[in-house]
Amino acid sequence: MHQLYTAVFEPGFFSSEPVRVALGVGAMVAIVSALVGVFTVIRGQSFGGHALTDVATAGGSGALLVGMSPLSGFVLGGVLGAGAMEMIGVRRARGRDLATGIVLGAATGVAALFLYLDTTSGATTGATQQILFGSIFVIDGSTVHYVEGFGSLALVLLGFIYRPLLLSSINTDIARARGISVRLVGTLYMLVLALSVGLSSLAIGTILSTALLIGPAAAALRLTKRMGWTLAVAASIGVGATWIGVLLAYDSYYWGSSGNGWPVSFFIVGLVFLAYLASGLPVVRAVTGRRMPSDLNVPVVER
Amino acid sequence: MTAERPAPPEQSVVLALEAVDVWLSGRRILDSVSFELGTGEFVGLIGSNGAGKTTLLRVILGLQRPTSGRVLLGDEARSRGNRSIGYVPQKALLDPDVPLRARDLVGLGIDGDRFGMPRRSAKRAGAIEEMLHAVGAQHYADARVGELSGGEQQRVLIAHALISRPRLLLLDEPLANLDIRSGQEIIELLERIAKEQAVTVLLSAHEINPLLPVMNRIVYLAAGRVASGTTDEVVRPEVLSKLYGHHVDVLRVHGRILVVSGPGSGDEETLSASPALVVG
Ligand SMILES: Nc1ncnc2c1ncn2[C@@H]1O[C@H](COP(=O)(O)OP(=O)(O)OP(=O)(O)O)[C@@H](O)[C@H]1O
Ligand SMILES: [Mg+2]
């Protein structure tokens, strides 16, 4: 028994301060991403979420350049990007895609420049690694407070707009007829999305943060038929994948003889992907009581 | 002549339009539209494709601002978005991927416009259950709405629109995707609700006939202009010819009404009945 225990938890796992921080920050990030992600999927805004990660890349690398913390750059970049999309933006789904594409293109260009400048300047040579693939094991105390602050803000905002957001995600005309300002609710939601992307960029990097946003939500949507359960299952998958990912990354230092571990982001994203695959298995669906995949013959729905 | 239902007694005005004009992209879509609806009336908004039915309903809802003219609800000027109007839009296909049961969607009809998280209560659950029964949707109350058939979704959307106890219920072509029997059931349902809850029902359609037995009033829309009154007052060659701007014949066959473009208008199309009925 003890042998099995030490095989799963390599020595020092629970006493390691970076691991404790990683588990705490990881949980917050995973919960925010998963809950926001459910709405992102329902609203068909995965592309928008992805574009924000590119804006976050520009923000984070720019922040490093001027000596600020990457997290502030991620969040600031995300919020400005979301604002830009809303401003270019647009009532129809096509226009929204267009606005997203334009912002994405511009942001990627700026990010390329900033990352180049970061890597060529002496103090920030590790920037590319840190921005693109995250830094969950090297988060300092003050950053933890920012994670808690931004995370709580995102959750409170999401809880505040929950019902009008749900109604306007189902049908904008019905929502407008009820007196809901679909535009205002949509803008607040983009702000929440920007916060969420900023947090996940810090934890697992800008490139991989889309996976944490979309993966758990997509899996949960296949398994549940009511919103409360969808949110709970998505959050559980996100937190589960993040915690197991942190554990595996820690353990991986002991696997080879080289003494180099594998990147934690790889494990988290891999586990999220496995969870999504598993959610399609008939066995899993039978247990959760959802009928056969609605995704096999999805009718085209006008958004 | 067609049997007319007597107008409900003690009418008070629920909705009044006064000379409403709507111009969109330089075209006049509604042309000096005026009419009044009373409490508990069952009203058919009849017009062919492109006549302006959806636009008119959007004006009443406050989703479309009239270029000129006024919309009055009760005695008050209409404010944007209003709990006293229930609305079931045209083609409101619900996404099968949204994790909402029929009863959740009806619940959003109570408080979907409020900020903050929903609070459960026995009273709320009871009201939802009652409304699901009223529209005959209790059997699929726990199914995902997006996975229901068009007719089933229609009933759930009606329940969603009615649960906040509006004085006016607007439905945009609710019969469009339904077979004759389901359409009949929806009409009977709406008629019963109009009576029981004293709701004024304004329902758009391009076919008059299914509505003949239940309509208290007709609002006939053609080329952006409106004629309103009882069926017998409105569906007459003189009135409709003036509305369409060319000669129109009204044929009454076996208790059904066919509106046919007369000779000289160029095309021999039927305007509010299926062409097969005229040819056959
Ligand atoms: N936003 C808009 N800009 C310009 N023209 C418009 C707009 N919306 C509607 N129209 C025009 O107004 C006219 C009336 O449209 P409306 O949708 O109200 O018709 P309808 O009676 O509901 O038709 P249907 O039976 O096909 O639903 C149409 O000719 C349409 O092209
Ligand atoms: Mg229409």
GROMACS .gro file of N, CA, C and O in nm, chain A residues 38 42 158-164 166-167 169-171 173-174 176-182 184-185 220-227 230 290-292 294-295 298-303, chain B residues 58 61 63 80-83 85 87-89 91-101 104-105 108-120 124 142-144 147 157 160 164:
model
  360
   38VAL      N    1  -1.849   2.707  -2.053
   38VAL     CA    2  -1.981   2.654  -2.085
   38VAL      C    3  -2.059   2.757  -2.168
   38VAL      O    4  -2.119   2.724  -2.271
   42ILE      N    5  -2.186   2.743  -2.565
   42ILE     CA    6  -2.327   2.763  -2.598
   42ILE      C    7  -2.344   2.878  -2.695
   42ILE      O    8  -2.423   2.874  -2.787
  158LEU      N    9  -2.002   3.679  -1.357
  158LEU     CA   10  -2.075   3.574  -1.429
  158LEU      C   11  -2.204   3.539  -1.356
  158LEU      O   12  -2.309   3.522  -1.418
  159GLY      N   13  -2.196   3.533  -1.223
  159GLY     CA   14  -2.317   3.506  -1.144
  159GLY      C   15  -2.419   3.618  -1.159
  159GLY      O   16  -2.539   3.594  -1.166
  160PHE      N   17  -2.368   3.740  -1.171
  160PHE     CA   18  -2.456   3.856  -1.182
  160PHE      C   19  -2.535   3.854  -1.314
  160PHE      O   20  -2.655   3.876  -1.317
  161ILE      N   21  -2.466   3.823  -1.425
  161ILE     CA   22  -2.535   3.828  -1.555
  161ILE      C   23  -2.594   3.692  -1.594
  161ILE      O   24  -2.649   3.678  -1.703
  162TYR      N   25  -2.587   3.594  -1.504
  162TYR     CA   26  -2.622   3.456  -1.538
  162TYR      C   27  -2.752   3.441  -1.617
  162TYR      O   28  -2.755   3.388  -1.728
  163ARG      N   29  -2.865   3.488  -1.561
  163ARG     CA   30  -2.994   3.464  -1.626
  163ARG      C   31  -3.012   3.541  -1.756
  163ARG      O   32  -3.050   3.481  -1.858
  164PRO      N   33  -2.986   3.674  -1.757
  164PRO     CA   34  -2.999   3.745  -1.885
  164PRO      C   35  -2.903   3.690  -1.992
  164PRO      O   36  -2.939   3.684  -2.110
  166LEU      N   37  -2.801   3.379  -2.017
  166LEU     CA   38  -2.858   3.252  -2.063
  166LEU      C   39  -2.969   3.280  -2.164
  166LEU      O   40  -2.973   3.221  -2.273
  167LEU      N   41  -3.058   3.371  -2.129
  167LEU     CA   42  -3.172   3.400  -2.217
  167LEU      C   43  -3.124   3.459  -2.349
  167LEU      O   44  -3.173   3.422  -2.456
  169SER      N   45  -2.840   3.405  -2.484
  169SER     CA   46  -2.768   3.303  -2.559
  169SER      C   47  -2.866   3.209  -2.630
  169SER      O   48  -2.832   3.150  -2.732
  170ILE      N   49  -2.986   3.195  -2.577
  170ILE     CA   50  -3.085   3.107  -2.638
  170ILE      C   51  -3.148   3.175  -2.759
  170ILE      O   52  -3.159   3.117  -2.866
  171ASN      N   53  -3.192   3.298  -2.741
  171ASN     CA   54  -3.258   3.369  -2.851
  171ASN      C   55  -3.256   3.519  -2.821
  171ASN      O   56  -3.316   3.565  -2.725
  173ASP      N   57  -3.391   3.773  -2.976
  173ASP     CA   58  -3.517   3.845  -2.988
  173ASP      C   59  -3.604   3.829  -2.864
  173ASP      O   60  -3.664   3.925  -2.815
  174ILE      N   61  -3.610   3.706  -2.812
  174ILE     CA   62  -3.687   3.683  -2.690
  174ILE      C   63  -3.627   3.766  -2.577
  174ILE      O   64  -3.699   3.830  -2.500
  176ARG      N   65  -3.443   4.045  -2.596
  176ARG     CA   66  -3.469   4.188  -2.616
  176ARG      C   67  -3.613   4.223  -2.582
  176ARG      O   68  -3.641   4.326  -2.522
  177ALA      N   69  -3.705   4.135  -2.620
  177ALA     CA   70  -3.846   4.161  -2.594
  177ALA      C   71  -3.873   4.167  -2.444
  177ALA      O   72  -3.967   4.231  -2.399
  178ARG      N   73  -3.789   4.099  -2.365
  178ARG     CA   74  -3.805   4.104  -2.219
  178ARG      C   75  -3.739   4.227  -2.159
  178ARG      O   76  -3.736   4.243  -2.038
  179GLY      N   77  -3.678   4.309  -2.244
  179GLY     CA   78  -3.616   4.430  -2.194
  179GLY      C   79  -3.470   4.412  -2.156
  179GLY      O   80  -3.409   4.500  -2.096
  180ILE      N   81  -3.412   4.297  -2.191
  180ILE     CA   82  -3.271   4.275  -2.162
  180ILE      C   83  -3.186   4.350  -2.264
  180ILE      O   84  -3.214   4.344  -2.384
  181SER      N   85  -3.082   4.419  -2.217
  181SER     CA   86  -2.989   4.482  -2.309
  181SER      C   87  -2.887   4.376  -2.352
  181SER      O   88  -2.790   4.350  -2.283
  182VAL      N   89  -2.915   4.314  -2.466
  182VAL     CA   90  -2.832   4.203  -2.513
  182VAL      C   91  -2.688   4.249  -2.534
  182VAL      O   92  -2.592   4.178  -2.505
  184LEU      N   93  -2.526   4.498  -2.371
  184LEU     CA   94  -2.458   4.518  -2.243
  184LEU      C   95  -2.418   4.383  -2.183
  184LEU      O   96  -2.304   4.364  -2.138
  185VAL      N   97  -2.513   4.288  -2.183
  185VAL     CA   98  -2.485   4.157  -2.127
  185VAL      C   99  -2.371   4.090  -2.204
  185VAL      O  100  -2.280   4.030  -2.145
  220ALA      N  101  -1.871   1.837  -2.056
  220ALA     CA  102  -1.985   1.844  -1.963
  220ALA      C  103  -2.116   1.861  -2.039
  220ALA      O  104  -2.219   1.805  -2.001
  221LEU      N  105  -2.113   1.935  -2.149
  221LEU     CA  106  -2.236   1.955  -2.227
  221LEU      C  107  -2.284   1.826  -2.290
  221LEU      O  108  -2.403   1.807  -2.315
  222ARG      N  109  -2.190   1.733  -2.315
  222ARG     CA  110  -2.232   1.605  -2.371
  222ARG      C  111  -2.293   1.515  -2.264
  222ARG      O  112  -2.364   1.421  -2.295
  223LEU      N  113  -2.263   1.544  -2.138
  223LEU     CA  114  -2.302   1.451  -2.032
  223LEU      C  115  -2.426   1.494  -1.955
  223LEU      O  116  -2.484   1.414  -1.882
  224THR      N  117  -2.466   1.619  -1.965
  224THR     CA  118  -2.571   1.670  -1.876
  224THR      C  119  -2.680   1.737  -1.957
  224THR      O  120  -2.659   1.776  -2.070
  225LYS      N  121  -2.797   1.753  -1.896
  225LYS     CA  122  -2.902   1.823  -1.969
  225LYS      C  123  -2.957   1.943  -1.893
  225LYS      O  124  -3.054   2.003  -1.934
  226ARG      N  125  -2.900   1.975  -1.779
  226ARG     CA  126  -2.941   2.099  -1.714
  226ARG      C  127  -2.821   2.179  -1.668
  226ARG      O  128  -2.717   2.125  -1.631
  227MET      N  129  -2.840   2.309  -1.673
  227MET     CA  130  -2.729   2.402  -1.658
  227MET      C  131  -2.649   2.380  -1.530
  227MET      O  132  -2.526   2.381  -1.532
  230THR      N  133  -2.425   2.091  -1.569
  230THR     CA  134  -2.323   2.118  -1.670
  230THR      C  135  -2.207   2.196  -1.607
  230THR      O  136  -2.090   2.163  -1.626
  290ARG      N  137  -2.765   1.055  -2.023
  290ARG     CA  138  -2.792   1.134  -2.142
  290ARG      C  139  -2.816   1.039  -2.258
  290ARG      O  140  -2.752   0.936  -2.272
  291ARG      N  141  -2.911   1.077  -2.345
  291ARG     CA  142  -2.940   0.994  -2.460
  291ARG      C  143  -2.823   0.994  -2.557
  291ARG      O  144  -2.725   1.061  -2.537
  292MET      N  145  -2.836   0.919  -2.664
  292MET     CA  146  -2.726   0.911  -2.760
  292MET      C  147  -2.694   1.050  -2.813
  292MET      O  148  -2.778   1.138  -2.816
  294SER      N  149  -2.638   1.397  -2.925
  294SER     CA  150  -2.715   1.490  -3.006
  294SER      C  151  -2.625   1.545  -3.114
  294SER      O  152  -2.669   1.602  -3.212
  295ASP      N  153  -2.493   1.524  -3.098
  295ASP     CA  154  -2.400   1.585  -3.191
  295ASP      C  155  -2.383   1.504  -3.319
  295ASP      O  156  -2.313   1.543  -3.410
  298VAL      N  157  -2.667   1.712  -3.566
  298VAL     CA  158  -2.705   1.845  -3.520
  298VAL      C  159  -2.765   1.923  -3.636
  298VAL      O  160  -2.701   1.938  -3.739
  299PRO      N  161  -2.888   1.969  -3.624
  299PRO     CA  162  -2.942   2.053  -3.729
  299PRO      C  163  -2.870   2.188  -3.727
  299PRO      O  164  -2.820   2.231  -3.624
  300VAL      N  165  -2.864   2.251  -3.843
  300VAL     CA  166  -2.798   2.381  -3.848
  300VAL      C  167  -2.887   2.483  -3.780
  300VAL      O  168  -3.006   2.495  -3.812
  301VAL      N  169  -2.832   2.552  -3.683
  301VAL     CA  170  -2.912   2.648  -3.608
  301VAL      C  171  -2.860   2.788  -3.635
  301VAL      O  172  -2.741   2.813  -3.631
  302GLU      N  173  -2.950   2.875  -3.667
  302GLU     CA  174  -2.910   3.014  -3.689
  302GLU      C  175  -2.882   3.079  -3.555
  302GLU      O  176  -2.963   3.070  -3.464
  303ARG      N  177  -2.770   3.141  -3.545
  303ARG     CA  178  -2.742   3.209  -3.419
  303ARG      C  179  -2.779   3.354  -3.430
  303ARG      O  180  -2.758   3.414  -3.528
  361ARG      N  181  -4.255   4.358  -3.426
  361ARG     CA  182  -4.134   4.415  -3.365
  361ARG      C  183  -4.157   4.560  -3.320
  361ARG      O  184  -4.100   4.604  -3.220
  364LEU      N  185  -4.338   4.540  -2.995
  364LEU     CA  186  -4.247   4.498  -2.888
  364LEU      C  187  -4.146   4.605  -2.850
  364LEU      O  188  -4.079   4.595  -2.747
  366LEU      N  189  -3.887   4.660  -3.045
  366LEU     CA  190  -3.759   4.620  -3.103
  366LEU      C  191  -3.731   4.699  -3.231
  366LEU      O  192  -3.620   4.701  -3.281
  383ARG      N  193  -3.931   5.033  -2.393
  383ARG     CA  194  -3.859   4.925  -2.459
  383ARG      C  195  -3.853   4.800  -2.371
  383ARG      O  196  -3.813   4.806  -2.257
  384GLY      N  197  -3.895   4.688  -2.426
  384GLY     CA  198  -3.895   4.565  -2.349
  384GLY      C  199  -3.999   4.575  -2.240
  384GLY      O  200  -4.003   4.673  -2.167
  385ASN      N  201  -4.085   4.479  -2.232
  385ASN     CA  202  -4.197   4.499  -2.143
  385ASN      C  203  -4.250   4.366  -2.095
  385ASN      O  204  -4.277   4.277  -2.174
  386ARG      N  205  -4.264   4.354  -1.964
  386ARG     CA  206  -4.311   4.227  -1.910
  386ARG      C  207  -4.457   4.204  -1.938
  386ARG      O  208  -4.507   4.095  -1.919
  388ILE      N  209  -4.592   4.213  -2.224
  388ILE     CA  210  -4.607   4.150  -2.354
  388ILE      C  211  -4.528   4.020  -2.358
  388ILE      O  212  -4.410   4.018  -2.327
  390TYR      N  213  -4.389   3.706  -2.603
  390TYR     CA  214  -4.349   3.703  -2.743
  390TYR      C  215  -4.295   3.566  -2.782
  390TYR      O  216  -4.207   3.512  -2.714
  391VAL      N  217  -4.346   3.510  -2.888
  391VAL     CA  218  -4.290   3.387  -2.945
  391VAL      C  219  -4.247   3.421  -3.088
  391VAL      O  220  -4.331   3.439  -3.175
  392PRO      N  221  -4.116   3.434  -3.112
  392PRO     CA  222  -4.070   3.479  -3.244
  392PRO      C  223  -4.090   3.375  -3.354
  392PRO      O  224  -4.111   3.257  -3.325
  394LYS      N  225  -3.966   3.128  -3.635
  394LYS     CA  226  -3.848   3.041  -3.650
  394LYS      C  227  -3.758   3.042  -3.528
  394LYS      O  228  -3.636   3.054  -3.539
  395ALA      N  229  -3.814   3.031  -3.409
  395ALA     CA  230  -3.731   3.030  -3.288
  395ALA      C  231  -3.678   2.889  -3.265
  395ALA      O  232  -3.715   2.824  -3.169
  396LEU      N  233  -3.592   2.842  -3.356
  396LEU     CA  234  -3.535   2.708  -3.336
  396LEU      C  235  -3.434   2.713  -3.222
  396LEU      O  236  -3.345   2.797  -3.220
  397LEU      N  237  -3.448   2.622  -3.128
  397LEU     CA  238  -3.358   2.624  -3.013
  397LEU      C  239  -3.243   2.528  -3.037
  397LEU      O  240  -3.260   2.420  -3.092
  398ASP      N  241  -3.125   2.569  -2.995
  398ASP     CA  242  -3.003   2.492  -3.015
  398ASP      C  243  -3.006   2.363  -2.931
  398ASP      O  244  -3.023   2.369  -2.810
  399PRO      N  245  -2.991   2.246  -2.994
  399PRO     CA  246  -2.996   2.121  -2.917
  399PRO      C  247  -2.881   2.107  -2.818
  399PRO      O  248  -2.887   2.022  -2.729
  400ASP      N  249  -2.778   2.189  -2.830
  400ASP     CA  250  -2.664   2.177  -2.739
  400ASP      C  251  -2.679   2.256  -2.610
  400ASP      O  252  -2.598   2.245  -2.520
  401VAL      N  253  -2.783   2.340  -2.602
  401VAL     CA  254  -2.799   2.419  -2.480
  401VAL      C  255  -2.861   2.332  -2.370
  401VAL      O  256  -2.965   2.272  -2.389
  402PRO      N  257  -2.793   2.323  -2.254
  402PRO     CA  258  -2.841   2.233  -2.149
  402PRO      C  259  -2.955   2.294  -2.067
  402PRO      O  260  -2.935   2.335  -1.954
  403LEU      N  261  -3.072   2.299  -2.128
  403LEU     CA  262  -3.189   2.352  -2.059
  403LEU      C  263  -3.303   2.256  -2.080
  403LEU      O  264  -3.333   2.218  -2.193
  404ARG      N  265  -3.369   2.218  -1.972
  404ARG     CA  266  -3.489   2.137  -1.986
  404ARG      C  267  -3.607   2.230  -2.016
  404ARG      O  268  -3.600   2.351  -1.988
  407ASP      N  269  -3.686   2.443  -1.735
  407ASP     CA  270  -3.591   2.552  -1.707
  407ASP      C  271  -3.623   2.674  -1.795
  407ASP      O  272  -3.616   2.788  -1.749
  408LEU      N  273  -3.657   2.647  -1.922
  408LEU     CA  274  -3.688   2.757  -2.012
  408LEU      C  275  -3.814   2.830  -1.967
  408LEU      O  276  -3.821   2.953  -1.970
  411LEU      N  277  -3.726   3.057  -1.692
  411LEU     CA  278  -3.664   3.182  -1.736
  411LEU      C  279  -3.770   3.285  -1.777
  411LEU      O  280  -3.743   3.404  -1.781
  412GLY      N  281  -3.890   3.235  -1.808
  412GLY     CA  282  -3.999   3.327  -1.839
  412GLY      C  283  -4.043   3.407  -1.716
  412GLY      O  284  -4.096   3.517  -1.727
  413ILE      N  285  -4.019   3.352  -1.597
  413ILE     CA  286  -4.055   3.424  -1.475
  413ILE      C  287  -3.953   3.532  -1.444
  413ILE      O  288  -3.988   3.647  -1.416
  414ASP      N  289  -3.824   3.495  -1.449
  414ASP     CA  290  -3.722   3.586  -1.395
  414ASP      C  291  -3.595   3.590  -1.480
  414ASP      O  292  -3.489   3.628  -1.430
  415GLY      N  293  -3.606   3.552  -1.608
  415GLY     CA  294  -3.487   3.548  -1.693
  415GLY      C  295  -3.423   3.683  -1.717
  415GLY      O  296  -3.308   3.691  -1.759
  416ASP      N  297  -3.497   3.791  -1.688
  416ASP     CA  298  -3.441   3.924  -1.712
  416ASP      C  299  -3.376   3.982  -1.587
  416ASP      O  300  -3.321   4.091  -1.590
  417ARG      N  301  -3.381   3.907  -1.477
  417ARG     CA  302  -3.323   3.958  -1.352
  417ARG      C  303  -3.175   3.925  -1.344
  417ARG      O  304  -3.131   3.821  -1.390
  418PHE      N  305  -3.100   4.013  -1.275
  418PHE     CA  306  -2.959   3.984  -1.250
  418PHE      C  307  -2.945   3.894  -1.130
  418PHE      O  308  -3.035   3.882  -1.047
  419GLY      N  309  -2.831   3.828  -1.119
  419GLY     CA  310  -2.804   3.739  -1.007
  419GLY      C  311  -2.847   3.597  -1.037
  419GLY      O  312  -2.912   3.570  -1.137
  420MET      N  313  -2.808   3.505  -0.947
  420MET     CA  314  -2.839   3.364  -0.969
  420MET      C  315  -2.985   3.337  -0.935
  420MET      O  316  -3.044   3.403  -0.851
  421PRO      N  317  -3.046   3.236  -1.005
  421PRO     CA  318  -3.186   3.203  -0.976
  421PRO      C  319  -3.201   3.142  -0.837
  421PRO      O  320  -3.111   3.074  -0.789
  422ARG      N  321  -3.314   3.171  -0.773
  422ARG     CA  322  -3.343   3.109  -0.644
  422ARG      C  323  -3.460   3.013  -0.661
  422ARG      O  324  -3.562   3.048  -0.717
  423ARG      N  325  -3.439   2.892  -0.614
  423ARG     CA  326  -3.547   2.794  -0.623
  423ARG      C  327  -3.646   2.818  -0.511
  423ARG      O  328  -3.609   2.859  -0.403
  427ARG      N  329  -4.226   2.880  -0.705
  427ARG     CA  330  -4.178   2.893  -0.842
  427ARG      C  331  -4.197   2.761  -0.917
  427ARG      O  332  -4.251   2.758  -1.028
  445ASP      N  333  -3.893   1.740  -1.876
  445ASP     CA  334  -3.755   1.719  -1.836
  445ASP      C  335  -3.662   1.688  -1.952
  445ASP      O  336  -3.547   1.651  -1.933
  446ALA      N  337  -3.712   1.702  -2.074
  446ALA     CA  338  -3.625   1.682  -2.191
  446ALA      C  339  -3.553   1.812  -2.223
  446ALA      O  340  -3.601   1.920  -2.190
  447ARG      N  341  -3.437   1.799  -2.287
  447ARG     CA  342  -3.369   1.919  -2.335
  447ARG      C  343  -3.455   1.987  -2.440
  447ARG      O  344  -3.497   1.923  -2.536
  450GLU      N  345  -3.392   1.943  -2.815
  450GLU     CA  346  -3.413   1.811  -2.874
  450GLU      C  347  -3.561   1.782  -2.899
  450GLU      O  348  -3.595   1.676  -2.951
  460LEU      N  349  -4.236   2.737  -2.568
  460LEU     CA  350  -4.213   2.881  -2.584
  460LEU      C  351  -4.339   2.961  -2.547
  460LEU      O  352  -4.329   3.071  -2.494
  463HIS      N  353  -4.335   2.972  -2.180
  463HIS     CA  354  -4.234   3.070  -2.140
  463HIS      C  355  -4.289   3.212  -2.151
  463HIS      O  356  -4.268   3.295  -2.062
  467SER      N  357  -4.521   3.493  -1.719
  467SER     CA  358  -4.511   3.621  -1.649
  467SER      C  359  -4.643   3.697  -1.654
  467SER      O  360  -4.648   3.816  -1.622
   0.00000   0.00000   0.00000
